[in-house]
Amino acid sequence: MFDRPTDLSNLPPYRKPRRSLLSARRFALMASVVAGLGVAVYGFGPSSGPVNVFSTPAHAQVNREIGNAAQPVGFADIVEHVKPSVISVKVNIKEKLAKDDSGDDDASPFQPGSPMERFFRRFGGPDALPRMPRGHGAVTGQGSGFFISADGYAVTNNHVVDSADKVEVTTDDGKTYTAQVIGTDARTDLALIKVEGGSNFPFAKLSDGKPRIGDWVLAVGNPFGLGGTVTAGIVSAQGRDIGNGPYDDFIQIDAPVNKGNSGGPAFNVQGEVMGVNTAIYSPSGGSVGIAFSIPAATVKSVVAQLKDSGKVSRGWIGVQIQPVTQDIADSLGLKKAEGALVAEPQANAPAAKAGIESGDVITAVNGEKVKDARELARTIGGFAPGTAVKLNVLHKGQDKIINLTLGQLPNTVEAKADTDNEDKGGITRGTEVPKLGLSVAPATKVAGAGKEGVVVTDVDPKGAAAERGLKEGDVILEVGGKSVATANDVRDAMTAARTDNKNSVLMRVKSGGQSRFVAVSVAKG
């Protein structure tokens, strides 16, 4: 039991070295000089005995310089204050919950093929301990976390406690408590838990500031079940997108982080939590100096909602969006590759009701420029449902302002049509479009393809379409902003683009139930 919470706000400021780097270099040089003098004295001095190398005034000056030289400044004072707030998290999950619907073990809560999903697969579940043999009925795993209040609220990763039947935490002084999961948010991989049976826990403060690249960072956690482990490094990069979802905005650090560190804090030198360690890039399975942390600003926002309602509600406009590449920008006549391109508005969603259409580019929200699709997703998701927003939209080459009220982001992903499982026995060889390097057939002539567009029946691997990722079975819905239903429609749109001296033409393509825009060169045949 702790007598009182550790107040991290009174942490003494980080001590900077008393001497400059030049002084340190001078010290290194002087050490070499002393060594040289020592050799000289012993080589040429009297044989009666060794000579005190600091007996002369010159040598005494060297001794004073060594004593005054800056010594390495460690992190012991910071660690002493922050380490008690960090906990080890142990979970038990029934074996049946560790399978997906297909019966495969190690079902991952992350997007298939994403770095987070590969991280999960490599480490076999909630981060650490090996899975027990089949028949024992449970899976055990470990992660990390940290207290954010004296009454036992603590933060960890969603993937650490996801589907857990039992959660136990061990504090820095070795005491074990049962914890309850208050709420989780899979989209940011955060979870809020509440430790039962204690009070006056030492807790950490979430940083208000944004770290700078090059800042020191301390990672504290439970790697490989070794609780209370401290490692140090620097902030390597910011705003990293690791393919986990539209809200990716990770801080990259090079402090050694391993399996079991997930959910643990990354502290700055003020003793504040700058991020929550979530994933690593690791071809070998161990730390290679690339780890990713969720920024404190995101943690604050998510945790506040989890504590209040046990879930996170996000604003939603209901559009499929994609980045504006330079090719797409050229096709649309944009000077810069900025904004978020609307691939397809969802039926009856706020965007569709407000008049936003496929091919529109959202360039600003409430007057603030939108850099790319990820920034739009984070911006809209940061508003509460029901908020009125103003969007700047480029619609068919014209700027316009659209006002709408945000809906609530659905918690589940809508089912997608699985065109791969449809009977495609009706696919014909199709009609060739040489300038694109593909053949197409009307969708109405292909079983399971729907009633709109043309289906790609063959792709020349060396053609322009293949360069942009088009493949057999894709459905081309629009070319150059015009709906197409036949190969002739596609050719006419290509001819029009060349007549307008365009280098590329924009196609709207449906693949696997999702729509996207693809800029294809019109110069290649």
mmCIF file of N, CA and C in Angstrom, residues 466-523:
data_model
loop_
_atom_site.group_PDB
_atom_site.id
_atom_site.type_symbol
_atom_site.label_atom_id
_atom_site.label_comp_id
_atom_site.label_asym_id
_atom_site.label_seq_id
_atom_site.Cartn_x
_atom_site.Cartn_y
_atom_site.Cartn_z
ATOM 1 N N ALA A 466 -2.209 -2.144 -65.582
ATOM 2 C CA ALA A 466 -1.496 -2.995 -64.623
ATOM 3 C C ALA A 466 -0.584 -2.165 -63.725
ATOM 4 N N GLU A 467 0.015 -1.118 -64.278
ATOM 5 C CA GLU A 467 0.881 -0.250 -63.484
ATOM 6 C C GLU A 467 0.133 0.402 -62.330
ATOM 7 N N ARG A 468 -1.177 0.595 -62.502
ATOM 8 C CA ARG A 468 -1.984 1.234 -61.467
ATOM 9 C C ARG A 468 -2.771 0.228 -60.618
ATOM 10 N N GLY A 469 -2.446 -1.045 -60.774
ATOM 11 C CA GLY A 469 -3.018 -2.047 -59.888
ATOM 12 C C GLY A 469 -4.359 -2.613 -60.300
ATOM 13 N N LEU A 470 -4.842 -2.313 -61.491
ATOM 14 C CA LEU A 470 -6.097 -2.918 -61.940
ATOM 15 C C LEU A 470 -5.888 -4.401 -62.201
ATOM 16 N N LYS A 471 -6.893 -5.186 -61.875
ATOM 17 C CA LYS A 471 -6.778 -6.626 -62.042
ATOM 18 C C LYS A 471 -8.094 -7.206 -62.536
ATOM 19 N N GLU A 472 -8.025 -8.439 -62.995
ATOM 20 C CA GLU A 472 -9.212 -9.123 -63.497
ATOM 21 C C GLU A 472 -10.280 -9.198 -62.409
ATOM 22 N N GLY A 473 -11.515 -8.859 -62.784
ATOM 23 C CA GLY A 473 -12.622 -8.875 -61.835
ATOM 24 C C GLY A 473 -12.983 -7.510 -61.296
ATOM 25 N N ASP A 474 -12.066 -6.530 -61.431
ATOM 26 C CA ASP A 474 -12.394 -5.160 -61.035
ATOM 27 C C ASP A 474 -13.502 -4.615 -61.944
ATOM 28 N N VAL A 475 -14.303 -3.721 -61.394
ATOM 29 C CA VAL A 475 -15.380 -3.101 -62.160
ATOM 30 C C VAL A 475 -15.080 -1.617 -62.326
ATOM 31 N N ILE A 476 -14.944 -1.154 -63.570
ATOM 32 C CA ILE A 476 -14.715 0.265 -63.855
ATOM 33 C C ILE A 476 -16.084 0.938 -63.963
ATOM 34 N N LEU A 477 -16.345 1.888 -63.072
ATOM 35 C CA LEU A 477 -17.647 2.554 -63.022
ATOM 36 C C LEU A 477 -17.648 3.860 -63.812
ATOM 37 N N GLU A 478 -16.560 4.608 -63.722
ATOM 38 C CA GLU A 478 -16.482 5.903 -64.395
ATOM 39 C C GLU A 478 -15.094 6.089 -64.998
ATOM 40 N N VAL A 479 -15.030 6.813 -66.091
ATOM 41 C CA VAL A 479 -13.761 7.219 -66.697
ATOM 42 C C VAL A 479 -13.876 8.698 -67.032
ATOM 43 N N GLY A 480 -12.977 9.500 -66.478
ATOM 44 C CA GLY A 480 -13.018 10.936 -66.734
ATOM 45 C C GLY A 480 -14.300 11.594 -66.247
ATOM 46 N N GLY A 481 -14.880 11.070 -65.176
ATOM 47 C CA GLY A 481 -16.094 11.655 -64.610
ATOM 48 C C GLY A 481 -17.377 11.232 -65.291
ATOM 49 N N LYS A 482 -17.283 10.328 -66.279
ATOM 50 C CA LYS A 482 -18.470 9.869 -66.992
ATOM 51 C C LYS A 482 -18.695 8.387 -66.752
ATOM 52 N N SER A 483 -19.953 8.009 -66.538
ATOM 53 C CA SER A 483 -20.290 6.598 -66.348
ATOM 54 C C SER A 483 -20.031 5.829 -67.627
ATOM 55 N N VAL A 484 -19.563 4.598 -67.465
ATOM 56 C CA VAL A 484 -19.288 3.760 -68.631
ATOM 57 C C VAL A 484 -20.055 2.446 -68.502
ATOM 58 N N ALA A 485 -20.519 1.954 -69.656
ATOM 59 C CA ALA A 485 -21.258 0.687 -69.674
ATOM 60 C C ALA A 485 -20.725 -0.266 -70.733
ATOM 61 N N THR A 486 -19.881 0.240 -71.628
ATOM 62 C CA THR A 486 -19.320 -0.591 -72.697
ATOM 63 C C THR A 486 -17.868 -0.223 -72.930
ATOM 64 N N ALA A 487 -17.179 -1.053 -73.705
ATOM 65 C CA ALA A 487 -15.789 -0.754 -74.067
ATOM 66 C C ALA A 487 -15.703 0.528 -74.882
ATOM 67 N N ASN A 488 -16.703 0.791 -75.719
ATOM 68 C CA ASN A 488 -16.710 2.028 -76.506
ATOM 69 C C ASN A 488 -16.778 3.259 -75.614
ATOM 70 N N ASP A 489 -17.551 3.165 -74.503
ATOM 71 C CA ASP A 489 -17.612 4.287 -73.556
ATOM 72 C C ASP A 489 -16.228 4.581 -72.982
ATOM 73 N N VAL A 490 -15.495 3.524 -72.686
ATOM 74 C CA VAL A 490 -14.153 3.690 -72.123
ATOM 75 C C VAL A 490 -13.241 4.337 -73.160
ATOM 76 N N ARG A 491 -13.296 3.845 -74.410
ATOM 77 C CA ARG A 491 -12.457 4.420 -75.470
ATOM 78 C C ARG A 491 -12.782 5.884 -75.703
ATOM 79 N N ASP A 492 -14.087 6.219 -75.713
ATOM 80 C CA ASP A 492 -14.489 7.615 -75.948
ATOM 81 C C ASP A 492 -13.959 8.528 -74.846
ATOM 82 N N ALA A 493 -14.013 8.048 -73.613
ATOM 83 C CA ALA A 493 -13.520 8.864 -72.504
ATOM 84 C C ALA A 493 -12.014 9.061 -72.600
ATOM 85 N N MET A 494 -11.307 8.028 -73.027
ATOM 86 C CA MET A 494 -9.861 8.135 -73.210
ATOM 87 C C MET A 494 -9.527 9.134 -74.320
ATOM 88 N N THR A 495 -10.269 9.074 -75.413
ATOM 89 C CA THR A 495 -10.051 9.998 -76.529
ATOM 90 C C THR A 495 -10.295 11.434 -76.093
ATOM 91 N N ALA A 496 -11.347 11.643 -75.313
ATOM 92 C CA ALA A 496 -11.659 12.991 -74.829
ATOM 93 C C ALA A 496 -10.538 13.534 -73.954
ATOM 94 N N ALA A 497 -9.958 12.663 -73.130
ATOM 95 C CA ALA A 497 -8.859 13.093 -72.260
ATOM 96 C C ALA A 497 -7.653 13.505 -73.082
ATOM 97 N N ARG A 498 -7.341 12.739 -74.127
ATOM 98 C CA ARG A 498 -6.206 13.091 -74.982
ATOM 99 C C ARG A 498 -6.478 14.382 -75.748
ATOM 100 N N THR A 499 -7.720 14.573 -76.192
ATOM 101 C CA THR A 499 -8.086 15.800 -76.897
ATOM 102 C C THR A 499 -7.901 17.016 -76.001
ATOM 103 N N ASP A 500 -8.147 16.837 -74.699
ATOM 104 C CA ASP A 500 -7.981 17.927 -73.732
ATOM 105 C C ASP A 500 -6.538 18.056 -73.252
ATOM 106 N N ASN A 501 -5.621 17.304 -73.926
ATOM 107 C CA ASN A 501 -4.186 17.357 -73.603
ATOM 108 C C ASN A 501 -3.877 16.926 -72.165
ATOM 109 N N LYS A 502 -4.646 15.985 -71.654
ATOM 110 C CA LYS A 502 -4.390 15.455 -70.314
ATOM 111 C C LYS A 502 -3.402 14.292 -70.406
ATOM 112 N N ASN A 503 -2.546 14.202 -69.394
ATOM 113 C CA ASN A 503 -1.573 13.114 -69.347
ATOM 114 C C ASN A 503 -2.172 11.834 -68.779
ATOM 115 N N SER A 504 -3.224 11.980 -67.987
ATOM 116 C CA SER A 504 -3.846 10.818 -67.368
ATOM 117 C C SER A 504 -5.339 11.047 -67.239
ATOM 118 N N VAL A 505 -6.060 9.957 -67.063
ATOM 119 C CA VAL A 505 -7.501 10.030 -66.901
ATOM 120 C C VAL A 505 -7.867 9.338 -65.593
ATOM 121 N N LEU A 506 -8.850 9.878 -64.916
ATOM 122 C CA LEU A 506 -9.251 9.360 -63.612
ATOM 123 C C LEU A 506 -10.384 8.355 -63.776
ATOM 124 N N MET A 507 -10.171 7.153 -63.220
ATOM 125 C CA MET A 507 -11.191 6.109 -63.266
ATOM 126 C C MET A 507 -11.690 5.814 -61.848
ATOM 127 N N ARG A 508 -12.989 5.571 -61.734
ATOM 128 C CA ARG A 508 -13.531 5.084 -60.463
ATOM 129 C C ARG A 508 -13.728 3.584 -60.606
ATOM 130 N N VAL A 509 -13.053 2.844 -59.721
ATOM 131 C CA VAL A 509 -13.000 1.392 -59.830
ATOM 132 C C VAL A 509 -13.525 0.755 -58.552
ATOM 133 N N LYS A 510 -14.341 -0.285 -58.700
ATOM 134 C CA LYS A 510 -14.828 -1.045 -57.548
ATOM 135 C C LYS A 510 -14.097 -2.371 -57.492
ATOM 136 N N SER A 511 -13.524 -2.662 -56.341
ATOM 137 C CA SER A 511 -12.761 -3.893 -56.158
ATOM 138 C C SER A 511 -13.030 -4.435 -54.763
ATOM 139 N N GLY A 512 -13.529 -5.663 -54.683
ATOM 140 C CA GLY A 512 -13.786 -6.255 -53.373
ATOM 141 C C GLY A 512 -14.817 -5.514 -52.563
ATOM 142 N N GLY A 513 -15.782 -4.884 -53.218
ATOM 143 C CA GLY A 513 -16.824 -4.169 -52.504
ATOM 144 C C GLY A 513 -16.468 -2.738 -52.143
ATOM 145 N N GLN A 514 -15.234 -2.297 -52.421
ATOM 146 C CA GLN A 514 -14.788 -0.947 -52.120
ATOM 147 C C GLN A 514 -14.510 -0.187 -53.409
ATOM 148 N N SER A 515 -14.834 1.111 -53.404
ATOM 149 C CA SER A 515 -14.555 1.955 -54.570
ATOM 150 C C SER A 515 -13.315 2.796 -54.322
ATOM 151 N N ARG A 516 -12.587 3.058 -55.391
ATOM 152 C CA ARG A 516 -11.425 3.939 -55.301
ATOM 153 C C ARG A 516 -11.204 4.588 -56.649
ATOM 154 N N PHE A 517 -10.450 5.681 -56.677
ATOM 155 C CA PHE A 517 -10.094 6.341 -57.930
ATOM 156 C C PHE A 517 -8.670 5.966 -58.323
ATOM 157 N N VAL A 518 -8.465 5.766 -59.605
ATOM 158 C CA VAL A 518 -7.155 5.407 -60.139
ATOM 159 C C VAL A 518 -6.851 6.322 -61.319
ATOM 160 N N ALA A 519 -5.677 6.955 -61.285
ATOM 161 C CA ALA A 519 -5.246 7.797 -62.402
ATOM 162 C C ALA A 519 -4.401 6.958 -63.347
ATOM 163 N N VAL A 520 -4.858 6.795 -64.588
ATOM 164 C CA VAL A 520 -4.180 5.950 -65.564
ATOM 165 C C VAL A 520 -3.680 6.807 -66.716
ATOM 166 N N SER A 521 -2.440 6.589 -67.126
ATOM 167 C CA SER A 521 -1.854 7.357 -68.217
ATOM 168 C C SER A 521 -2.609 7.111 -69.522
ATOM 169 N N VAL A 522 -2.816 8.171 -70.295
ATOM 170 C CA VAL A 522 -3.497 8.029 -71.587
ATOM 171 C C VAL A 522 -2.488 7.986 -72.727
ATOM 172 N N ALA A 523 -1.217 8.098 -72.400
ATOM 173 C CA ALA A 523 -0.197 8.157 -73.449
ATOM 174 C C ALA A 523 0.293 6.781 -73.852
#
